[in-house]
Amino acid sequence: MEDNVIHGKGAKKALLKAINLVGDSVIGTLGPNARTVLVQHEGHPPSVLNDGVKIVSSIRSSDPAVQVGIELFRQVALEAQQASGDGTTTATLIAQALCEHYINSEDPVNDAEDLKTFLKIAVEDLNKLSTPIDMDDDELVQLEAVATIAANNDKELGVLITDMFQTIGADGLVNLKVGSEEYCYWESVSGSEMPSPYVSPMMCNTNKRTFEQDNPLFIITKEVIEDFDDLTPALEVAIENGRPLVIICQDIKGVALSNLIANVVGGVVNACAIRIPRNDSDEWFEDLNALVGGKIFFSSEKGTGIANAVAGEGQFGSAERIVVGQDTTVIVAGKKGDELKSHLVGLKEQAESATHPFLQEKLLTRHARLDSNMASIYIGGFSEAEIRETRERVDDAVNATRLAIKNGVLVGGGWSLYHVAQSTLFDESFRHALETPMRTLRENGSGYVSNGVGWENHYLNTKTGELEEVANATVLDPTSVVINSLKAAVSIARLMLLTDTIILTGE
């Protein structure tokens, strides 16, 4: 049997090969003139991608040591994606440049510490260059520029997303859905966010560790569910109707919880259980009941528990969509029904007549969480492949736009990283890596016309291929995306520098 341990240079060589494999696969997807990557999925039609994180997730190697490096890289890339929703390609290219230059380091521990110091300086400099978005600007030119660029220079999508965020604000919740038209459009919807996660992560149905479902059924009870038989009627109704079931309860434990998880994991039922927030639980029950409808069950002992749930008698609630995460649950109810409208009016009237400021604030908070700013973007197209590709671009643009509103923007085209790279505090390798995005954008484009001007006060407009003044920049990147990309890249490089051994434990 061959050894399953790779030491020293052999380990670093495998990691570098993994990083180069990934970097060379995504390099062409950067910029407005970017190309796409065709990914074949076994048993499914191929996907046309230009999203870095999905491309990284699709790469495999027959060499197990290289595959370890790919999986390590994928983990860091996913963390960057979760932090800012974009920038994976930029992170990949910077990481590739760093790793190539530091691979033969004679003092990897010291170089890893230097990278940590360089990163801190670069982040401070990037924050100094950042400018806030003025949401009071009627035209929102900066925001539209961010949204358009993130959507691969699709101006129509840029305008749509800007218009949506102008209405719902940076904290508004956005849901992406397949539309019935060939074009994209958005609608405002009503919904609520509650500070309650899923009872068990085993109920998740996405790689983002969330339970996401359209058109769910709801069963709401103030009971502590311990007997799985009490759940059976509700689960049977959900199965018969082919709809996911969301169980909102005081608590669920013991045999009821273990059997529910077993049935979910086994694919017998599609369900998720959520405990109601302990603080002000009665108010939460009332508000959620107004939001999704149905009835509130109380106690099996009195014959009013969920064991008595019956289909077709208005005992189940419903919603347009639900997303249950590890910290919160978001319920998109869709258009307001009469019961919800009446409940909102009642809360507003109670708040207006409240004599104590604390009670007034509490009632207004309940009103706000039920009438929170939400929107659904309906993705259109002429084929399933086109809809998938458009959805990826919209998702990137929504994340980028939200971050731009919250944390400001930087001049794009790789200029901000290039500008920061000129610091004399960095070594040549780090400086070269920070300049990589700008060089890549130039190479991916159709060339540029310098007209004798320098890079200090000019940036490359990759759409026109010309240098333009930084003061009038129309190509902008969210500050958070740039910074998170750089953090991810340095994290990967430091991991490579500090790795001396790879142990393969697979078959």
Coordinates of C-alpha atoms in Angstrom, one line a residue:
M1 CA 0.0 0.0 0.0
E2 CA 1.4 3.4 -1.0
D3 CA 1.9 6.1 1.7
N4 CA -1.0 8.5 2.1
V5 CA 1.3 11.4 3.2
I6 CA 2.8 14.0 1.0
H7 CA 5.5 16.2 2.6
G8 CA 7.2 19.5 1.9
K9 CA 7.7 20.6 -1.7
G10 CA 5.4 17.8 -3.0
A11 CA 2.5 19.2 -0.9
K12 CA 3.1 22.8 -2.0
K13 CA 3.4 21.7 -5.6
A14 CA 0.0 19.9 -5.4
L15 CA -1.6 23.0 -3.8
L16 CA -0.2 25.3 -6.4
K17 CA -1.4 23.0 -9.2
A18 CA -4.9 23.2 -7.6
I19 CA -4.8 27.0 -7.4
N20 CA -3.6 27.3 -11.0
L21 CA -6.3 24.9 -12.2
V22 CA -8.9 27.0 -10.6
G23 CA -7.4 30.4 -11.6
D24 CA -6.9 29.4 -15.2
S25 CA -10.6 28.3 -15.4
V26 CA -12.0 31.6 -14.2
I27 CA -9.6 34.2 -15.6
G28 CA -11.6 34.7 -18.7
T29 CA -14.8 35.5 -16.8
L30 CA -13.6 38.9 -15.4
G31 CA -14.8 42.1 -17.0
P32 CA -17.5 43.3 -19.4
N33 CA -15.9 41.4 -22.3
A34 CA -15.7 38.3 -20.3
R35 CA -16.2 34.8 -21.7
T36 CA -18.3 32.1 -20.1
V37 CA -17.5 28.6 -18.9
L38 CA -19.5 25.6 -20.0
V39 CA -20.0 23.0 -17.2
Q40 CA -21.3 19.5 -17.9
H41 CA -23.4 18.0 -15.1
E42 CA -24.0 14.2 -15.2
G43 CA -27.5 13.5 -16.1
H44 CA -28.4 17.1 -16.7
P45 CA -28.0 19.7 -19.5
P46 CA -24.7 21.7 -19.4
S47 CA -24.7 25.1 -17.6
V48 CA -23.3 28.3 -19.1
L49 CA -21.5 30.0 -16.2
N50 CA -19.5 33.2 -15.5
D51 CA -20.0 33.1 -11.8
G52 CA -16.7 32.3 -10.1
V53 CA -18.0 30.4 -7.1
K54 CA -20.1 28.0 -9.2
I55 CA -17.2 27.4 -11.5
V56 CA -14.9 26.7 -8.6
S57 CA -17.5 24.3 -7.2
S58 CA -17.5 22.3 -10.5
I59 CA -13.7 21.7 -10.8
R60 CA -12.3 18.2 -10.1
S61 CA -8.9 16.6 -10.4
S62 CA -8.0 12.9 -10.7
D63 CA -5.0 13.6 -8.5
P64 CA -6.2 13.2 -4.8
A65 CA -3.6 15.6 -3.5
V66 CA -4.6 18.3 -6.0
Q67 CA -8.3 17.6 -5.2
V68 CA -7.5 18.4 -1.6
G69 CA -6.2 21.8 -2.7
I70 CA -9.2 22.4 -4.9
E71 CA -11.6 21.7 -2.0
L72 CA -9.5 23.9 0.3
F73 CA -9.7 26.7 -2.2
R74 CA -13.5 26.1 -2.7
Q75 CA -14.1 26.4 1.0
V76 CA -12.4 29.8 1.2
A77 CA -14.1 31.0 -2.0
L78 CA -17.5 30.1 -0.5
E79 CA -16.7 32.0 2.6
A80 CA -15.9 35.1 0.4
Q81 CA -19.1 34.5 -1.5
Q82 CA -21.1 34.4 1.7
A83 CA -19.5 37.5 3.1
S84 CA -20.2 39.7 0.1
G85 CA -22.0 37.6 -2.6
D86 CA -19.5 38.4 -5.3
G87 CA -15.8 38.8 -6.0
T88 CA -14.8 35.2 -6.2
T89 CA -13.0 35.6 -9.5
T90 CA -11.0 38.6 -8.2
A91 CA -10.1 36.6 -5.1
T92 CA -9.0 33.7 -7.2
L93 CA -6.7 35.7 -9.4
I94 CA -5.0 37.5 -6.5
A95 CA -4.6 34.3 -4.7
Q96 CA -3.1 32.6 -7.7
A97 CA -0.6 35.4 -8.1
L98 CA 0.4 35.4 -4.4
C99 CA 0.8 31.6 -4.4
E100 CA 3.0 31.6 -7.5
H101 CA 5.3 34.2 -6.0
Y102 CA 5.5 32.8 -2.5
I103 CA 5.6 29.1 -3.4
N104 CA 9.4 28.8 -3.0
S105 CA 9.6 30.9 0.2
E106 CA 12.6 30.1 2.3
D107 CA 10.8 31.4 5.4
P108 CA 7.1 30.6 5.0
V109 CA 6.2 31.5 8.6
N110 CA 7.7 35.0 8.3
D111 CA 6.2 35.5 4.9
A112 CA 2.7 34.4 6.2
E113 CA 3.0 37.1 8.9
D114 CA 4.1 39.7 6.4
L115 CA 1.0 38.9 4.3
K116 CA -1.2 39.4 7.4
T117 CA 0.5 42.8 7.9
F118 CA 0.2 43.8 4.2
L119 CA -3.5 42.9 4.2
K120 CA -4.2 45.1 7.2
I121 CA -2.5 48.1 5.5
A122 CA -4.3 47.5 2.2
V123 CA -7.7 47.2 3.8
E124 CA -7.1 50.5 5.7
D125 CA -6.1 52.2 2.4
L126 CA -9.1 50.8 0.6
N127 CA -11.4 52.1 3.3
K128 CA -9.9 55.6 2.9
L129 CA -10.6 55.5 -0.8
S130 CA -14.2 54.4 -0.4
T131 CA -17.0 56.9 -1.0
P132 CA -20.6 56.5 0.3
I133 CA -23.6 56.2 -1.9
D134 CA -26.0 59.1 -1.7
M135 CA -29.5 57.6 -1.6
D136 CA -31.0 61.1 -1.7
D137 CA -29.7 61.5 -5.2
D138 CA -32.8 61.1 -7.4
E139 CA -30.8 59.7 -10.3
L140 CA -28.7 57.3 -8.2
V141 CA -26.1 57.2 -11.0
Q142 CA -23.5 55.5 -8.8
L143 CA -25.8 52.8 -7.6
E144 CA -27.0 52.1 -11.2
A145 CA -23.3 51.8 -12.3
V146 CA -22.7 49.2 -9.6
A147 CA -25.8 47.2 -10.4
T148 CA -25.1 47.3 -14.1
I149 CA -21.5 46.2 -13.9
A150 CA -22.4 43.4 -11.5
A151 CA -25.0 42.2 -13.9
N152 CA -22.3 41.9 -16.6
N153 CA -23.1 45.4 -18.0
D154 CA -26.8 44.7 -18.5
K155 CA -28.2 48.3 -18.2
E156 CA -31.8 47.1 -18.1
L157 CA -31.1 44.9 -15.1
G158 CA -29.0 47.7 -13.5
V159 CA -31.9 50.1 -13.8
L160 CA -34.4 47.5 -12.5
I161 CA -32.3 46.6 -9.4
T162 CA -31.6 50.3 -8.6
D163 CA -35.3 51.1 -8.8
M164 CA -36.1 48.2 -6.5
F165 CA -33.6 49.2 -3.9
Q166 CA -34.7 52.8 -4.0
T167 CA -38.1 51.5 -2.9
I168 CA -37.2 48.8 -0.4
G169 CA -33.8 50.1 0.9
A170 CA -30.6 48.3 1.7
D171 CA -32.2 46.2 4.4
G172 CA -35.1 45.1 2.2
L173 CA -35.4 41.4 1.5
V174 CA -35.2 40.2 -2.1
N175 CA -36.6 36.9 -3.5
L176 CA -35.6 35.6 -7.0
K177 CA -38.3 33.7 -8.9
V178 CA -38.8 32.4 -12.4
G179 CA -41.2 34.7 -14.3
S180 CA -43.8 33.9 -16.9
E181 CA -42.5 36.6 -19.3
E182 CA -39.3 36.7 -21.4
Y183 CA -38.1 39.8 -19.6
C184 CA -37.3 40.5 -15.9
Y185 CA -39.4 42.6 -13.6
W186 CA -40.0 43.1 -9.9
E187 CA -42.9 43.5 -7.5
S188 CA -43.0 44.5 -3.8
V189 CA -44.4 41.8 -1.5
S190 CA -45.3 41.6 2.2
G191 CA -43.5 39.4 4.6
S192 CA -41.8 39.0 7.9
E193 CA -38.5 38.1 9.5
M194 CA -38.4 36.4 12.8
P195 CA -35.3 35.7 15.0
S196 CA -35.8 31.9 15.0
P197 CA -33.7 29.3 13.1
Y198 CA -34.6 25.8 12.1
V199 CA -34.7 23.3 14.9
S200 CA -32.1 21.0 13.2
P201 CA -29.8 21.7 10.2
M202 CA -30.7 18.2 9.0
M203 CA -33.9 19.9 7.7
C204 CA -31.9 22.1 5.2
N205 CA -32.4 21.5 1.5
T206 CA -29.7 23.8 0.0
N207 CA -25.9 24.0 0.1
K208 CA -26.3 27.3 1.8
R209 CA -27.5 25.5 4.9
T210 CA -31.0 26.9 4.6
F211 CA -34.5 25.5 4.1
E212 CA -35.9 27.3 1.1
Q213 CA -39.3 26.4 -0.3
D214 CA -42.0 28.0 -2.4
N215 CA -45.7 27.7 -1.6
P216 CA -45.3 26.1 1.8
L217 CA -48.2 24.9 4.1
F218 CA -48.0 26.1 7.8
I219 CA -49.3 24.5 10.9
I220 CA -49.1 26.8 14.0
T221 CA -49.4 25.5 17.5
K222 CA -48.7 26.7 21.0
E223 CA -47.9 23.1 22.0
V224 CA -44.7 21.5 23.0
I225 CA -44.7 18.6 20.5
E226 CA -43.3 15.3 21.9
D227 CA -45.4 12.7 20.3
F228 CA -44.7 12.1 16.6
D229 CA -48.3 10.8 16.1
D230 CA -49.5 14.3 16.8
L231 CA -47.7 15.5 13.6
T232 CA -49.0 12.7 11.4
P233 CA -52.3 14.4 10.2
A234 CA -50.5 17.6 9.2
L235 CA -47.7 15.7 7.4
E236 CA -50.3 13.5 5.6
V237 CA -52.0 16.7 4.3
A238 CA -48.7 18.1 3.1
I239 CA -47.8 14.9 1.3
E240 CA -51.2 14.6 -0.3
N241 CA -51.0 18.2 -1.6
G242 CA -47.3 17.8 -2.7
R243 CA -46.3 20.9 -0.6
P244 CA -43.6 21.5 2.0
L245 CA -44.8 21.7 5.6
V246 CA -43.6 24.3 8.1
I247 CA -44.3 23.6 11.7
I248 CA -44.3 26.6 14.0
C249 CA -44.5 25.6 17.6
Q250 CA -43.6 26.4 21.2
D251 CA -41.1 23.6 21.0
I252 CA -40.5 20.1 19.5
K253 CA -38.3 17.5 21.1
G254 CA -37.9 13.8 22.0
V255 CA -39.3 11.2 19.7
A256 CA -41.3 13.7 17.7
L257 CA -38.1 15.6 16.7
S258 CA -36.0 12.5 16.0
N259 CA -38.7 10.9 13.9
L260 CA -39.4 14.1 12.0
I261 CA -35.7 14.4 11.2
A262 CA -35.5 10.7 10.1
N263 CA -38.5 11.2 7.7
V264 CA -37.0 14.4 6.3
V265 CA -33.6 12.9 5.7
G266 CA -35.2 9.8 4.2
G267 CA -37.1 11.9 1.7
V268 CA -40.5 10.7 3.1
V269 CA -41.6 14.3 4.0
N270 CA -40.5 17.8 3.0
A271 CA -40.8 19.7 6.3
C272 CA -39.1 22.1 8.7
A273 CA -39.8 22.9 12.3
I274 CA -39.3 26.3 13.9
R275 CA -39.6 27.3 17.5
I276 CA -41.4 30.5 18.2
P277 CA -39.2 33.3 19.8
R278 CA -39.5 32.9 23.6
N279 CA -39.9 36.6 24.2
D280 CA -43.4 37.9 23.5
S281 CA -44.4 34.5 22.1
D282 CA -48.1 35.2 22.2
E283 CA -47.6 38.3 20.1
W284 CA -45.5 36.3 17.6
F285 CA -48.2 33.7 17.3
E286 CA -50.8 36.4 16.6
D287 CA -48.6 38.2 14.0
L288 CA -47.6 35.0 12.2
N289 CA -51.2 33.8 12.1
A290 CA -52.2 37.1 10.5
L291 CA -49.4 36.8 8.0
V292 CA -49.9 33.2 6.8
G293 CA -53.5 32.5 7.9
G294 CA -54.9 29.2 9.1
K295 CA -55.6 28.8 12.8
I296 CA -53.6 28.5 16.1
F297 CA -53.7 25.1 17.7
F298 CA -53.4 24.9 21.5
S299 CA -53.5 21.6 23.5
S300 CA -54.1 18.0 22.6
E301 CA -55.6 17.5 26.0
K302 CA -58.5 19.8 25.2
G303 CA -59.0 18.4 21.7
T304 CA -57.6 21.6 20.1
G305 CA -54.1 20.3 19.3
I306 CA -52.5 19.6 15.9
A307 CA -53.4 16.0 16.2
N308 CA -56.8 17.2 15.2
A309 CA -55.7 19.0 12.1
V310 CA -57.9 18.4 9.1
A311 CA -57.4 19.4 5.4
G312 CA -59.8 21.8 3.7
E313 CA -61.1 23.5 6.9
G314 CA -58.9 26.5 7.0
Q315 CA -56.6 25.0 9.6
F316 CA -53.4 25.4 7.5
G317 CA -51.7 28.6 6.6
S318 CA -49.8 29.3 3.4
A319 CA -47.2 31.7 1.9
E320 CA -45.4 32.5 -1.3
R321 CA -42.0 31.5 0.0
I322 CA -40.0 30.7 3.2
V323 CA -36.3 30.8 3.9
V324 CA -35.2 29.3 7.2
G325 CA -31.6 29.9 8.1
Q326 CA -29.3 29.2 11.1
D327 CA -30.3 32.5 12.7
T328 CA -33.5 33.8 11.2
T329 CA -36.7 32.8 9.3
V330 CA -38.0 35.0 6.5
I331 CA -41.6 34.4 5.4
V332 CA -42.7 36.0 2.1
A333 CA -46.5 36.2 2.3
G334 CA -47.1 37.7 -1.1
K335 CA -49.8 40.3 -1.6
K336 CA -51.5 41.4 1.6
G337 CA -54.8 39.6 2.4
D338 CA -57.7 41.2 4.2
E339 CA -56.8 39.6 7.5
L340 CA -53.2 40.9 7.4
K341 CA -54.4 44.4 6.3
S342 CA -56.8 44.5 9.2
H343 CA -54.2 43.3 11.7
L344 CA -51.8 46.0 10.5
V345 CA -54.4 48.7 10.8
G346 CA -55.2 47.4 14.4
L347 CA -51.5 47.5 15.4
K348 CA -51.1 51.1 14.0
E349 CA -54.2 52.3 15.8
Q350 CA -53.0 50.7 19.1
A351 CA -49.6 52.4 18.7
E352 CA -51.2 55.8 18.1
S353 CA -53.4 55.5 21.2
A354 CA -50.7 54.0 23.4
T355 CA -49.8 56.2 26.4
H356 CA -46.5 54.6 27.2
P357 CA -43.5 55.2 24.8
F358 CA -42.3 51.6 25.4
L359 CA -45.6 50.1 24.4
Q360 CA -45.9 52.4 21.4
E361 CA -42.5 51.4 20.2
K362 CA -43.3 47.7 20.7
L363 CA -46.5 47.9 18.6
L364 CA -44.7 49.9 15.8
T365 CA -42.0 47.2 15.8
R366 CA -44.6 44.5 15.3
H367 CA -46.1 46.5 12.5
A368 CA -42.8 47.0 10.8
R369 CA -41.8 43.4 10.9
L370 CA -45.1 42.4 9.3
D371 CA -45.0 45.2 6.7
S372 CA -41.3 44.9 6.1
N373 CA -39.8 46.0 2.7
M374 CA -39.6 43.0 0.5
A375 CA -39.5 42.4 -3.3
S376 CA -39.6 39.6 -5.7
I377 CA -37.6 39.8 -8.9
Y378 CA -39.1 37.6 -11.7
I379 CA -36.4 36.2 -14.0
G380 CA -37.5 35.9 -17.6
G381 CA -35.9 34.3 -20.7
F382 CA -36.5 32.2 -23.8
S383 CA -34.9 29.1 -22.4
E384 CA -34.1 27.4 -19.1
A385 CA -30.4 27.9 -19.7
E386 CA -30.9 31.6 -20.4
I387 CA -33.0 32.0 -17.2
R388 CA -30.4 30.2 -15.1
E389 CA -27.6 32.4 -16.5
T390 CA -29.7 35.6 -16.0
R391 CA -30.6 34.5 -12.4
E392 CA -26.8 34.2 -11.6
R393 CA -26.2 37.7 -12.9
V394 CA -29.2 39.2 -11.0
D395 CA -28.1 37.5 -7.8
D396 CA -24.6 39.0 -8.1
A397 CA -26.0 42.4 -8.9
V398 CA -28.5 42.4 -6.0
N399 CA -25.7 41.4 -3.5
A400 CA -23.3 44.0 -5.0
T401 CA -25.9 46.8 -4.9
R402 CA -26.9 46.1 -1.3
L403 CA -23.3 46.2 -0.2
A404 CA -22.7 49.4 -2.1
I405 CA -25.5 51.1 -0.3
K406 CA -24.3 49.9 3.1
N407 CA -20.5 50.3 2.8
G408 CA -19.8 52.6 -0.1
V409 CA -17.9 52.1 -3.4
L410 CA -14.5 52.2 -4.9
V411 CA -13.3 53.1 -8.4
G412 CA -13.5 49.9 -10.5
G413 CA -11.5 48.5 -13.3
G414 CA -8.9 47.2 -10.8
W415 CA -7.8 50.8 -10.2
S416 CA -8.3 50.9 -6.4
L417 CA -6.3 47.8 -5.9
Y418 CA -3.6 49.1 -8.3
H419 CA -3.5 52.4 -6.4
V420 CA -3.2 50.7 -3.0
A421 CA -0.4 48.5 -4.5
Q422 CA 1.9 51.5 -4.9
S423 CA 2.5 51.6 -1.2
T424 CA 6.3 51.3 -0.4
L425 CA 5.3 49.2 2.6
F426 CA 4.6 46.1 0.4
D427 CA 7.1 43.8 -1.2
E428 CA 7.2 43.3 -4.9
S429 CA 5.2 40.0 -4.8
F430 CA 2.3 41.5 -2.9
R431 CA 2.3 44.6 -5.1
H432 CA 2.3 42.4 -8.3
A433 CA -0.7 40.4 -6.9
L434 CA -2.7 43.5 -6.2
E435 CA -2.2 44.7 -9.8
T436 CA -3.3 41.4 -11.2
P437 CA -7.1 42.3 -11.6
M438 CA -6.3 45.4 -13.6
R439 CA -3.9 43.5 -15.9
T440 CA -6.4 40.7 -16.4
L441 CA -9.2 43.2 -17.3
R442 CA -6.9 44.8 -19.9
E443 CA -6.1 41.4 -21.3
N444 CA -9.7 40.3 -21.4
G445 CA -10.7 43.5 -23.1
S446 CA -10.1 44.8 -26.6
G447 CA -7.1 46.8 -25.6
Y448 CA -6.9 50.4 -24.4
V449 CA -5.8 53.8 -25.6
S450 CA -3.5 55.4 -23.1
N451 CA -3.0 58.8 -24.9
G452 CA 0.1 59.3 -22.9
V453 CA -1.7 59.6 -19.5
G454 CA -0.7 57.6 -16.4
W455 CA -2.6 55.4 -14.1
E456 CA -2.4 57.5 -10.9
N457 CA -5.4 59.7 -11.7
H458 CA -6.9 57.6 -14.5
Y459 CA -8.5 54.2 -14.6
L460 CA -9.3 51.8 -17.4
N461 CA -13.0 51.9 -18.4
T462 CA -13.0 48.3 -19.6
K463 CA -16.2 48.8 -21.5
T464 CA -14.9 51.5 -23.7
G465 CA -11.2 50.4 -23.6
E466 CA -10.1 53.9 -22.8
L467 CA -8.4 55.6 -19.8
E468 CA -10.7 58.0 -18.0
E469 CA -10.3 60.4 -15.0
V470 CA -10.8 58.8 -11.6
A471 CA -12.8 61.8 -10.4
N472 CA -15.5 61.0 -13.0
A473 CA -15.4 57.3 -12.7
T474 CA -18.5 55.4 -14.0
V475 CA -17.1 51.9 -13.3
L476 CA -17.5 51.3 -9.5
D477 CA -17.2 48.3 -7.2
P478 CA -18.7 47.8 -3.8
T479 CA -16.0 48.4 -1.2
S480 CA -17.0 45.3 0.7
V481 CA -16.6 43.1 -2.3
V482 CA -13.1 44.3 -3.1
I483 CA -12.0 44.0 0.6
N484 CA -13.5 40.6 1.0
S485 CA -11.9 39.4 -2.2
L486 CA -8.5 40.5 -1.0
K487 CA -9.0 38.9 2.5
A488 CA -10.0 35.6 0.8
A489 CA -6.9 35.7 -1.4
V490 CA -4.5 36.4 1.4
S491 CA -6.2 33.6 3.5
I492 CA -5.5 31.1 0.7
A493 CA -1.9 32.2 0.2
R494 CA -1.2 32.0 4.0
L495 CA -2.7 28.5 4.1
M496 CA -0.5 27.4 1.3
L497 CA 2.6 28.9 2.9
L498 CA 1.9 27.3 6.3
T499 CA 1.0 23.8 4.8
D500 CA 3.9 21.4 5.0
T501 CA 2.0 18.1 4.7
I502 CA -1.0 16.7 3.0
I503 CA -2.6 13.5 4.4
L504 CA -5.0 11.6 2.2
T505 CA -7.6 9.7 4.2
G506 CA -10.0 8.8 1.3
E507 CA -10.2 5.4 -0.3

